[in-house]
XYZ file of C-alpha atoms in Angstrom:
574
model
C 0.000 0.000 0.000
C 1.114 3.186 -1.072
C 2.027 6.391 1.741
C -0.430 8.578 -0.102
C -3.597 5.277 0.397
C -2.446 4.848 3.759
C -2.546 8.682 5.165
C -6.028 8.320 3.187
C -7.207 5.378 5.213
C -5.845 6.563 8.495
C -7.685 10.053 7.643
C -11.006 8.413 7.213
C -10.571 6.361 10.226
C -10.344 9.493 12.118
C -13.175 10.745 10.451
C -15.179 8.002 11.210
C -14.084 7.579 14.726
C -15.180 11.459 15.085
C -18.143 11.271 13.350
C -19.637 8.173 15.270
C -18.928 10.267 18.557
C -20.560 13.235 17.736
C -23.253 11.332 16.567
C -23.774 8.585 19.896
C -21.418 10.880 22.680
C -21.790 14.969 22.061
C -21.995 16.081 25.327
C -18.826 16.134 27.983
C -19.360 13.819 30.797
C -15.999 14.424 32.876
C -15.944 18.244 32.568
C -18.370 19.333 35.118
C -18.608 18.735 38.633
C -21.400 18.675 40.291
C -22.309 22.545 41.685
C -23.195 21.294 45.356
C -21.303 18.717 47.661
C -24.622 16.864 48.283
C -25.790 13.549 46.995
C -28.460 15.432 44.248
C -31.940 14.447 44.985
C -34.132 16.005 42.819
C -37.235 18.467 43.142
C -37.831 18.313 39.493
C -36.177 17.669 36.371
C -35.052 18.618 32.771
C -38.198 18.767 30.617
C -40.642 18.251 33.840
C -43.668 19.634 32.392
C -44.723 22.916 34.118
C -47.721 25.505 34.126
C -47.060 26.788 30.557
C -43.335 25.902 29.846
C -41.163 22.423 29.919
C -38.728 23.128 33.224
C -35.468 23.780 31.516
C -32.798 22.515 34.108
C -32.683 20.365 36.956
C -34.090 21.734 40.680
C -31.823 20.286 43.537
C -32.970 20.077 47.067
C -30.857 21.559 49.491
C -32.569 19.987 52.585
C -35.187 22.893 53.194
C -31.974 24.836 54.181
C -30.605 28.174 52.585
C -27.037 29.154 52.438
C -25.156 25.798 51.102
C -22.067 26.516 49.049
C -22.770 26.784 45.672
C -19.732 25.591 43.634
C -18.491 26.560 39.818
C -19.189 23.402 37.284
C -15.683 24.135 35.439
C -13.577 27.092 34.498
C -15.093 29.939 33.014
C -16.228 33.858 33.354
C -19.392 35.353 34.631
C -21.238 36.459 31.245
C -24.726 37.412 33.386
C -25.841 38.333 36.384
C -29.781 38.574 36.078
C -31.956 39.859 39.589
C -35.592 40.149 39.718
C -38.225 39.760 42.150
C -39.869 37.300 40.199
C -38.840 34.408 37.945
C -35.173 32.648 38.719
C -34.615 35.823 41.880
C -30.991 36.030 41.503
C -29.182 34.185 39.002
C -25.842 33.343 37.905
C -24.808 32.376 34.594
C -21.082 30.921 33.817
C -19.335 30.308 30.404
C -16.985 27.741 29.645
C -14.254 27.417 27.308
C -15.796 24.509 25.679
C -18.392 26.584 24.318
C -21.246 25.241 26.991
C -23.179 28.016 29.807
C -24.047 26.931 33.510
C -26.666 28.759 35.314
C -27.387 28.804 38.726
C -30.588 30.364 39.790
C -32.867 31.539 43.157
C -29.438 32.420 44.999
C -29.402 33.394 48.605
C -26.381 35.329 47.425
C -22.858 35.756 45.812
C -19.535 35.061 47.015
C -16.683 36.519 46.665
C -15.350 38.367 43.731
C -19.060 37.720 42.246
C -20.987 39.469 45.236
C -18.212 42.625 44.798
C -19.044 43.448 41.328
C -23.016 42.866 42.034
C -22.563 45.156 44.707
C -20.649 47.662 42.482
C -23.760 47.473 39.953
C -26.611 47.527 42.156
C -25.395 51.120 43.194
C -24.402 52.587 39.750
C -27.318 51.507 38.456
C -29.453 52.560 41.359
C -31.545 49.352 41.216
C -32.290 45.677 43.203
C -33.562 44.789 39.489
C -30.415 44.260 37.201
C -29.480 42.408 34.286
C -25.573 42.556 33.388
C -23.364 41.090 30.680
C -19.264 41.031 32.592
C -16.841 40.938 30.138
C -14.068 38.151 30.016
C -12.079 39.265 32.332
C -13.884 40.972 34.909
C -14.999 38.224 36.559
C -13.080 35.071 36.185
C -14.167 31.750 37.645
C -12.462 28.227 38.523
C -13.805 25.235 38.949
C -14.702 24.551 42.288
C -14.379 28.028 43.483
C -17.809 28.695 45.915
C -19.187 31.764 43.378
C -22.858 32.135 45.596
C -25.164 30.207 48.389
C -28.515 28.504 48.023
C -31.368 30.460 48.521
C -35.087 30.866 47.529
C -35.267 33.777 45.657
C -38.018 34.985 42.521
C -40.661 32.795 42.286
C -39.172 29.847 44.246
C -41.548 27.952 46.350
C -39.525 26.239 48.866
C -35.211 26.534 49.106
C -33.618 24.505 46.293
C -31.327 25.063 43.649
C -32.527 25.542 40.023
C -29.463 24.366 37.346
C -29.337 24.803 33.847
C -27.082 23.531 31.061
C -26.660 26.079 27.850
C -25.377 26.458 24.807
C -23.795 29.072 24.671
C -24.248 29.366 20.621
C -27.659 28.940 19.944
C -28.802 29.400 24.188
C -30.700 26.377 24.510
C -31.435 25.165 27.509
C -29.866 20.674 27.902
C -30.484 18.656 30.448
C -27.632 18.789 32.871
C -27.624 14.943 33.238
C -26.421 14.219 29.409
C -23.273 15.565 31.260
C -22.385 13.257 33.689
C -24.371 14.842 36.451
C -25.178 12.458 38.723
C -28.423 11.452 40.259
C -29.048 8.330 41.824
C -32.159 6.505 39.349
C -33.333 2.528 39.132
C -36.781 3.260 39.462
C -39.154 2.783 35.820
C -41.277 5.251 34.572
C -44.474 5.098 34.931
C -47.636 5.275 32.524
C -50.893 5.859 33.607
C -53.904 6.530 31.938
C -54.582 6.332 28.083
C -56.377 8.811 26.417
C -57.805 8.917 22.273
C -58.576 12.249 20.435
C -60.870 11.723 17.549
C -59.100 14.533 15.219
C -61.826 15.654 13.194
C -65.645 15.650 12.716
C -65.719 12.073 10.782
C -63.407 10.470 13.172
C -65.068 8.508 16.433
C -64.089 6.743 19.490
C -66.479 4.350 20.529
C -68.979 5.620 18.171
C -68.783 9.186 19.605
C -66.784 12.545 18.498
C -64.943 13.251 21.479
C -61.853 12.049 23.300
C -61.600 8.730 25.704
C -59.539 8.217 28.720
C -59.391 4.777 29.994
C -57.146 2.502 31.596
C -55.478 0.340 29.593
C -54.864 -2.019 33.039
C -58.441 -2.996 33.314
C -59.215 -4.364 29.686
C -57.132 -7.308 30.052
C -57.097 -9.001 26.615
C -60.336 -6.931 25.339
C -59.780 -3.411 22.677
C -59.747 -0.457 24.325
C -61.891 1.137 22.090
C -63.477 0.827 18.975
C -61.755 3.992 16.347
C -62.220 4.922 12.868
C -60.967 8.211 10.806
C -58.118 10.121 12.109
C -56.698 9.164 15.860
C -54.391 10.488 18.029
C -53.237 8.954 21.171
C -52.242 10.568 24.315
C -50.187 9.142 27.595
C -50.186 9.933 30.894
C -46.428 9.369 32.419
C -44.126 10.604 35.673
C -40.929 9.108 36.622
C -38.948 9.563 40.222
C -35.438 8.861 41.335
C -33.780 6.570 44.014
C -33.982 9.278 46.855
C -36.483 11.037 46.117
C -40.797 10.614 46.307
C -41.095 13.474 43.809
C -42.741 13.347 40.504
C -40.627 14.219 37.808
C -40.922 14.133 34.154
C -40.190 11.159 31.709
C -36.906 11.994 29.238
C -38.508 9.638 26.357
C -41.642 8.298 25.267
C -41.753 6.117 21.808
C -45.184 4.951 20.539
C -45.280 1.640 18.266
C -48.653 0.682 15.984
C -48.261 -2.785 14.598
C -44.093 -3.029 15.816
C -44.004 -0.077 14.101
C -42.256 3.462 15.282
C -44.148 6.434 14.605
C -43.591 8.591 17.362
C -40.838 9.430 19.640
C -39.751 12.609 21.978
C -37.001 12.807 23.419
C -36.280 15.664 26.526
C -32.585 16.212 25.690
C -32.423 20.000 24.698
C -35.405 22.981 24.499
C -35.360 26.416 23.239
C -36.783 29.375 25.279
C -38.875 30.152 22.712
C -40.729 27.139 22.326
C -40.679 26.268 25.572
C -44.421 28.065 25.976
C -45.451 24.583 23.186
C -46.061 22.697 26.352
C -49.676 24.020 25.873
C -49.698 22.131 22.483
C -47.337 18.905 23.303
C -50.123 18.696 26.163
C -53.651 18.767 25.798
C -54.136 22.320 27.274
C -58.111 22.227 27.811
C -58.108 18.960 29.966
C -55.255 20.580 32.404
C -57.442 23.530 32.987
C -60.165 21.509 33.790
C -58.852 19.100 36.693
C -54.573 19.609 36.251
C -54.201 16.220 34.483
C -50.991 16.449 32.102
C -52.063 14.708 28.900
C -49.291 13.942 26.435
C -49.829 13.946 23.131
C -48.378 11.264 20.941
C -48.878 13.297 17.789
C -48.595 16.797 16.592
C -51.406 19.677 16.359
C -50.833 21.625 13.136
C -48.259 24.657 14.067
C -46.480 22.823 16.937
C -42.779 24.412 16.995
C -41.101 22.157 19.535
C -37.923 20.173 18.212
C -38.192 17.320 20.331
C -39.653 15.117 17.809
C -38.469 12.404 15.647
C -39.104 8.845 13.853
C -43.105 10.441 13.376
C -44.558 8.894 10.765
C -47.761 11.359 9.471
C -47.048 13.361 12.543
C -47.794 10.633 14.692
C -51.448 10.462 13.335
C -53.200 7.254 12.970
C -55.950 6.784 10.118
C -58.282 3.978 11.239
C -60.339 2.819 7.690
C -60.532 -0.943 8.517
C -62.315 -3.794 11.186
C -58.884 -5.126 11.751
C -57.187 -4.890 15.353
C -53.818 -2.512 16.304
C -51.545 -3.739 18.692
C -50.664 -0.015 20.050
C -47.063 -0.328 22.217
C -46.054 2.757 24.555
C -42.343 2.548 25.945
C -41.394 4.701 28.454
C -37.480 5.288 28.969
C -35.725 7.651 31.948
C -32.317 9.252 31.389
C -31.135 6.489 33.474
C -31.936 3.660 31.184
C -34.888 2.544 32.897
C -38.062 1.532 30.942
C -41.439 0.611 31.090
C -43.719 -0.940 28.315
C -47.375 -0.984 27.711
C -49.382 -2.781 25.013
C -53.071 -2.450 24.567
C -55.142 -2.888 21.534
C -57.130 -0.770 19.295
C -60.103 -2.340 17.183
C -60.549 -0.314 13.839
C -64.490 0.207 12.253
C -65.195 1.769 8.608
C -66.146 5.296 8.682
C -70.053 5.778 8.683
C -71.214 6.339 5.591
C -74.036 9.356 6.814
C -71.678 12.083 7.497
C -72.384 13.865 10.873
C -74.064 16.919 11.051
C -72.147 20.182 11.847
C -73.230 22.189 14.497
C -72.658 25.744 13.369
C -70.921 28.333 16.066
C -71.075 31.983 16.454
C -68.176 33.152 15.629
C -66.366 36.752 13.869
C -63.698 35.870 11.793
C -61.243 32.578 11.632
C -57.996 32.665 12.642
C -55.414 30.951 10.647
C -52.383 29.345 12.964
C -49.983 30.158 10.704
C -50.888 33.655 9.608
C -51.601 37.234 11.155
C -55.081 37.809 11.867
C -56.905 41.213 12.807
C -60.653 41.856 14.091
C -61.584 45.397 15.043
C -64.515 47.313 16.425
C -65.341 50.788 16.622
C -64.231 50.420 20.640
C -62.195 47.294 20.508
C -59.290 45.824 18.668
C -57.216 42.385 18.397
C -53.823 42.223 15.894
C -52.498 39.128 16.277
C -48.885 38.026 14.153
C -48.275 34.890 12.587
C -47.915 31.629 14.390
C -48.788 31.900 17.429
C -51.885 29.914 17.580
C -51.657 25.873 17.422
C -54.314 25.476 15.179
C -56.902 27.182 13.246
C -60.218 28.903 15.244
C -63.488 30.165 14.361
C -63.073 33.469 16.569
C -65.600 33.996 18.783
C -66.294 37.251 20.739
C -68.532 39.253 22.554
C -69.034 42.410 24.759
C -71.306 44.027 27.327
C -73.957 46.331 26.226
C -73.187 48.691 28.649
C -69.855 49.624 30.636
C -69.027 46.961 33.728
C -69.738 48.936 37.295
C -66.488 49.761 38.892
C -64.151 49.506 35.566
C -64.501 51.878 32.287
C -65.352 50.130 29.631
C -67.789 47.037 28.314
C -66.361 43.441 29.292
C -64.887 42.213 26.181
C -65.066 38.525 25.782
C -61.777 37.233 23.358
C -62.654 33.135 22.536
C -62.529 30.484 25.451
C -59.263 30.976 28.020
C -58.577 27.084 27.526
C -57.153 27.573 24.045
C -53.661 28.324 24.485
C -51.945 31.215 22.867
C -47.870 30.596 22.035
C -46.679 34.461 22.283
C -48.082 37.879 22.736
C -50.527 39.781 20.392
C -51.886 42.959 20.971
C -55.323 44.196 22.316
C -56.618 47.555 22.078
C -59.573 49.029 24.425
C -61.104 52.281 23.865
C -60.657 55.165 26.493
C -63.617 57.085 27.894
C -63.353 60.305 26.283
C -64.449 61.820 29.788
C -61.439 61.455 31.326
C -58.630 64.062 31.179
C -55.221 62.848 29.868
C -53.551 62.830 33.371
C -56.267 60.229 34.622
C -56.208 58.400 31.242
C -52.448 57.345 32.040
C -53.685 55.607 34.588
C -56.150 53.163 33.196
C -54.973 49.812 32.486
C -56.272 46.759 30.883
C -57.176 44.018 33.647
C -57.642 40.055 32.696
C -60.130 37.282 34.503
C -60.719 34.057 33.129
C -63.925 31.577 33.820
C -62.029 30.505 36.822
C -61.976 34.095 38.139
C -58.156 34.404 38.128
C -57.705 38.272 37.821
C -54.272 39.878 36.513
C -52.879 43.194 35.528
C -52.242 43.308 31.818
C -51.117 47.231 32.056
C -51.201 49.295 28.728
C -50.317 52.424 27.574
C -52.680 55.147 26.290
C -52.127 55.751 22.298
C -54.458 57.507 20.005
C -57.503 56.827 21.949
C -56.833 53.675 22.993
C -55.150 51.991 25.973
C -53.315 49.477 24.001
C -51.720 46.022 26.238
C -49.662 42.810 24.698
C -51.486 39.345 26.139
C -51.155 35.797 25.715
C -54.242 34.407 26.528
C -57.997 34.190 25.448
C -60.385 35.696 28.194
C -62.203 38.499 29.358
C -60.685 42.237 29.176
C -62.234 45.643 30.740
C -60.819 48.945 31.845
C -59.832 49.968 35.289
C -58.107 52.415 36.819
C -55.549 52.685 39.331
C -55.310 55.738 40.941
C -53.951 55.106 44.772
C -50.535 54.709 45.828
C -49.267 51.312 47.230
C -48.919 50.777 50.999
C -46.016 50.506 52.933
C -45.771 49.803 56.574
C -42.713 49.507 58.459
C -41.827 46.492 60.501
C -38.768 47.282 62.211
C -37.885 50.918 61.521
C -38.607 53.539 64.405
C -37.480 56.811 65.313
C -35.118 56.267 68.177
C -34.462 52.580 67.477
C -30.634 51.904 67.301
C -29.656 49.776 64.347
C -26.346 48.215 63.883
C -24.395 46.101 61.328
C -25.821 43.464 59.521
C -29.473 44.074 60.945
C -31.816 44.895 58.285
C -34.789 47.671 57.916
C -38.153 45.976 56.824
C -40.895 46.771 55.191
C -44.382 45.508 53.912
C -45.053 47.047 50.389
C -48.581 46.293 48.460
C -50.493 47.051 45.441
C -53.522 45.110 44.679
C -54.105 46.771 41.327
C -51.107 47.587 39.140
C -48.267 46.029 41.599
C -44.998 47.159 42.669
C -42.838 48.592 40.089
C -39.666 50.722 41.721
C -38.438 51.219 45.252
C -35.936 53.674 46.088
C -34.447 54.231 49.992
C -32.062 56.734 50.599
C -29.868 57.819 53.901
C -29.429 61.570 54.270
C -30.417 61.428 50.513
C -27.712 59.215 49.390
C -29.306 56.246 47.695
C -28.917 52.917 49.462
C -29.746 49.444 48.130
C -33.520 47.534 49.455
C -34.226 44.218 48.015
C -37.572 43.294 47.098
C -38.596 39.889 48.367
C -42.670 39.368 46.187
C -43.422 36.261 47.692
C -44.199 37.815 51.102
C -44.346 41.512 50.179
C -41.033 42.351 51.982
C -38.608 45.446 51.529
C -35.441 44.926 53.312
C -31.986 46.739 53.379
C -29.013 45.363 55.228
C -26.819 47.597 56.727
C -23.067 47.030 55.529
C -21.351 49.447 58.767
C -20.610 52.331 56.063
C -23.249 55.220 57.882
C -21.617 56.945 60.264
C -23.369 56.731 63.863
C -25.573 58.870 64.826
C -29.377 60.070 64.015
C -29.738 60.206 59.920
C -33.064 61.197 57.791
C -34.623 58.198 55.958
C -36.455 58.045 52.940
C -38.441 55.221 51.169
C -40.413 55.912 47.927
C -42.569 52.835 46.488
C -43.735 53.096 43.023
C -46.863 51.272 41.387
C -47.342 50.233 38.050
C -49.162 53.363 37.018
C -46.675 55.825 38.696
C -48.669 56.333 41.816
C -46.036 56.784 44.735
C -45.844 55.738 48.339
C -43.532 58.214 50.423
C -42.463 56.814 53.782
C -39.946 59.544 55.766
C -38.444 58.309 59.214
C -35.193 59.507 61.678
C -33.132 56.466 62.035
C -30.379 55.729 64.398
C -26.949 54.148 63.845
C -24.980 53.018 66.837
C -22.145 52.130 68.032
């Protein structure tokens, strides 16, 4: 063999040898270390399926406890530090030479170099709320090095850590487990219920037009159900790990008609912005109505997640003969752990008498995949392309006359359990009675049939106050003229405070909610944190005020500018 064949052969050995682990093997698994010293037990996990978006990391316990160590994965810089009252509280995101992002989320608090430059920020900026990008080499991280503490900050619900795994590239969120993460797991999946969707009007499930839920357990060797037309089947399915009673989420579900594959997801990697497709990869009606999570084993029409693959006609079965499916659900965890479930389907010919349609009231249809529009002399909806699921016959209404206590008629948009993807905009007439100054504060507020109520806010513009949404429901005017309370808990004139101790406060606003707080110190501005969860303003005191008797401001803002002034003497000691 000739030098020139054999650097050939040796070059695609190499290839192939690459190739093949890319394709079985992309992810690091000796990298990373794990970010706490604990054994992991899991509160829930990478693609756990959530209230309107698939969880995108992994939440570890930390033993009800706040304050554990909370250690660096590898290398790297701190790229963002992102703090909010709300969603992930304080957060800490990491990138890593190999081109791969960790984020830590609901921190206590920062360590070290990390809790210096937040500092630094919080007072240029002048703000609890910040979202900074460090360069390179402001902040550099090793692995191992303790960068913050455990806490339960944002919208936590109990102390835990929440960890993601990024790419840094394209910022999807992977499950942290792909890279060697360790969590303890022999336990199977497990399926539940069944569920069949008749897809259309000539389609039936045990001679009727509407979905079934049964037990596939209690048939024994008898069908199911008796199908015909166009089917789609849905599966009910949790998994757990070894230390843990939680419910999690199962990584993989595969469904087989006939030993055939024509469905699989798999929960390895999710974009942000499909994330919100949960309402679609679920069936979003039946978990309004009594919380069940119902997973479809085929697609709607404008489903965007990329989780799918081996579908054959989208998962969709078309049931035209009296023969019997053998239907086969497998059920895998990251782990390797599986369960199986076979049940049988008996197929009928599609009636011959077509049913009869019942016609709906309805405005205008809505195509999924294109921008839509419907507009009344007091009332307006412009909605962009794709961000319904599927196609819908519109169907709206409003009072007759304006609703007592608001400013304006209630205007009914479709039924609240069809799920919207992303926002579109809804416009409201304002009462030409009010002056300007009073029309700045009207805002547009949401209920649904189960009499949730939320501010959608709005902004007055050529007549209209004009609000983005993402849901069907009712809309109506109110206005939000009063100022939010605050009421001290701690802070009175004469009281000594020292270092470390903190000044508290409650801060509410029922209508329009807390937008800006501001404390200052002989009117230099000083830093309060804003816990939402329990209404709390606190400030800790870092020993930089001299002692003495100082003047103390608060100012709490709403969301319509309304402001709370709260003016005290406080006293430093010694």
């Amino acid at each position: 063999m000739t030098l020139k064949k054999i650097l050939f052969t040796l070059g695609f050995v190499f290839f192939w040898v690459a190739t093949f682990k890319t394709q079985t093997d992309p992810y690091p698994k000796n990298y990373f270390r794990s970010p706490l010293d604990t054994t992991l037990q899991l509160a829930g996990n990478f693609g756990e399926l959530r209230n309107n978006h698939f969880h995108a990391g992994l939440d570890i316990r930390t033993l009800s406890q706040e304050g554990l160590k909370i250690y660096s994965v590898a290398d790297g810089y701190v790229s963002r530090i992102k703090i909010s009252p709300v969603g992930y509280g304080k957060a800490l995101y990491i990138t890593h030479p190999n081109g791969y992002v960790s984020v830590y989320a609901h921190l206590q608090s920062f360590n070290g170099a990390v809790a210096e430059y937040v500092k630094k920020k919080h007072y240029e900026l002048q703000s609890f709320e910040i979202d900074v990008f460090p360069g390179k080499d402001e902040v550099p991280v090793k692995q191992g090095d303790i960068v913050a503490f455990s806490g339960n900050t944002g919208s936590s619900q109990g102390p835990h850590l929440h960890f993601e795994m990024r790419d840094e590239k394209t910022e999807k969120a992977i499950n942290p487990q792909l890279f060697g993460i360790a969590v303890n797991d022999c336990k199977k999946p497990f399926i539940g219920n069944i569920t069949i969707f008749p897809l259309d009007v000539n389609s039936y499930v045990n001679g009727l037009n509407k979905p079934l839920t049964a037990n596939y357990l209690k048939m024994g060797t008898q069908p199911l159900a008796t199908v015909c037309g166009n089917i789609g089947l849905g599966i009910e399915t949790v998994d757990s790990e070894d230390n843990s009673a939680h419910v999690n989420g199962t990584y993989s579900v595969e469904l087989h008609v006939n030993n055939k594959l024509i469905y699989k997801h798999t929960m390895e990697k999710i974009g942000f912005d499909e994330s919100r497709a949960i309402n679609c990869f679920t069936d979003y009606a039946e978990k309004r109505r009594t919380g069940r999570n119902i997973q479809r084993s085929y697609l709607v029409k404008n489903n965007p997640l990329k989780i799918y693959s081996n579908l054959v006609n989208n998962g969709i079965l078309h049931i035209d003969s009296d023969s019997l499916y053998v239907i086969t659900y497998k059920a895998f965890d990251i782990c390797g752990n599986a369960s199986e479930r076979t049940f049988l389907l008996k197929g009928q010919k599609i009636p011959k008498e077509k049913p009869k349609i019942v016609s709906d009231k309805h405005v205008a249809v809505f195509y999924a995949q294109e921008p839509n529009t419907f507009k009344t002399n007091d009332f307006f909806i412009d909605m962009p392309a794709n961000i319904l699921y599927e196609d819908i016959r519109l169907q709206f209404s409003a009072t007759k006359s304006i609703v007592p206590g608001c400013f304006s008629p209630l205007y009914a948009i479709h039924k609240d359990d069809i799920p919207v993807h992303s926002y579109y905009t809804i416009g409201i007439k304002a009462p030409t009675t009010l002056s300007d100054s009073l029309k700045q504060k009207l805002y547009i507020s949401y209920s649904d049939t189960k009499g949730k109520i939320s501010n959608e806010g709005g902004e007055f513009k050529d007549g209209f106050i004009v609000a983005k949404t993402r849901s069907f429901g009712n809309f109506v005017l109110k206005i939000d003229t009063m100022p939010p309370t605050v009421t001290s808990i701690n802070v009175k004139a004469g009281k000594p405070f020292y270092a470390k101790q903190l000044l508290r406060f409650k801060a509410f606003d029922g209508a329009t909610g807390i937008k800006d707080y501001d404390g200052y110190i002989d009117g230099k501005w000083i830093l309060f944190e804003y816990d939402q969860k329990r209404n709390l303003l606190f400030h800790e005191l870092d020993g930089s005020i001299e002692k003495g008797t100082h003047n103390f401001d608060l100012l709490v803002k709403d969301g319509r500018g309304n402001v709370r002034r709260y003016k005290s003497k406080i006293t430093i000691g010694g």
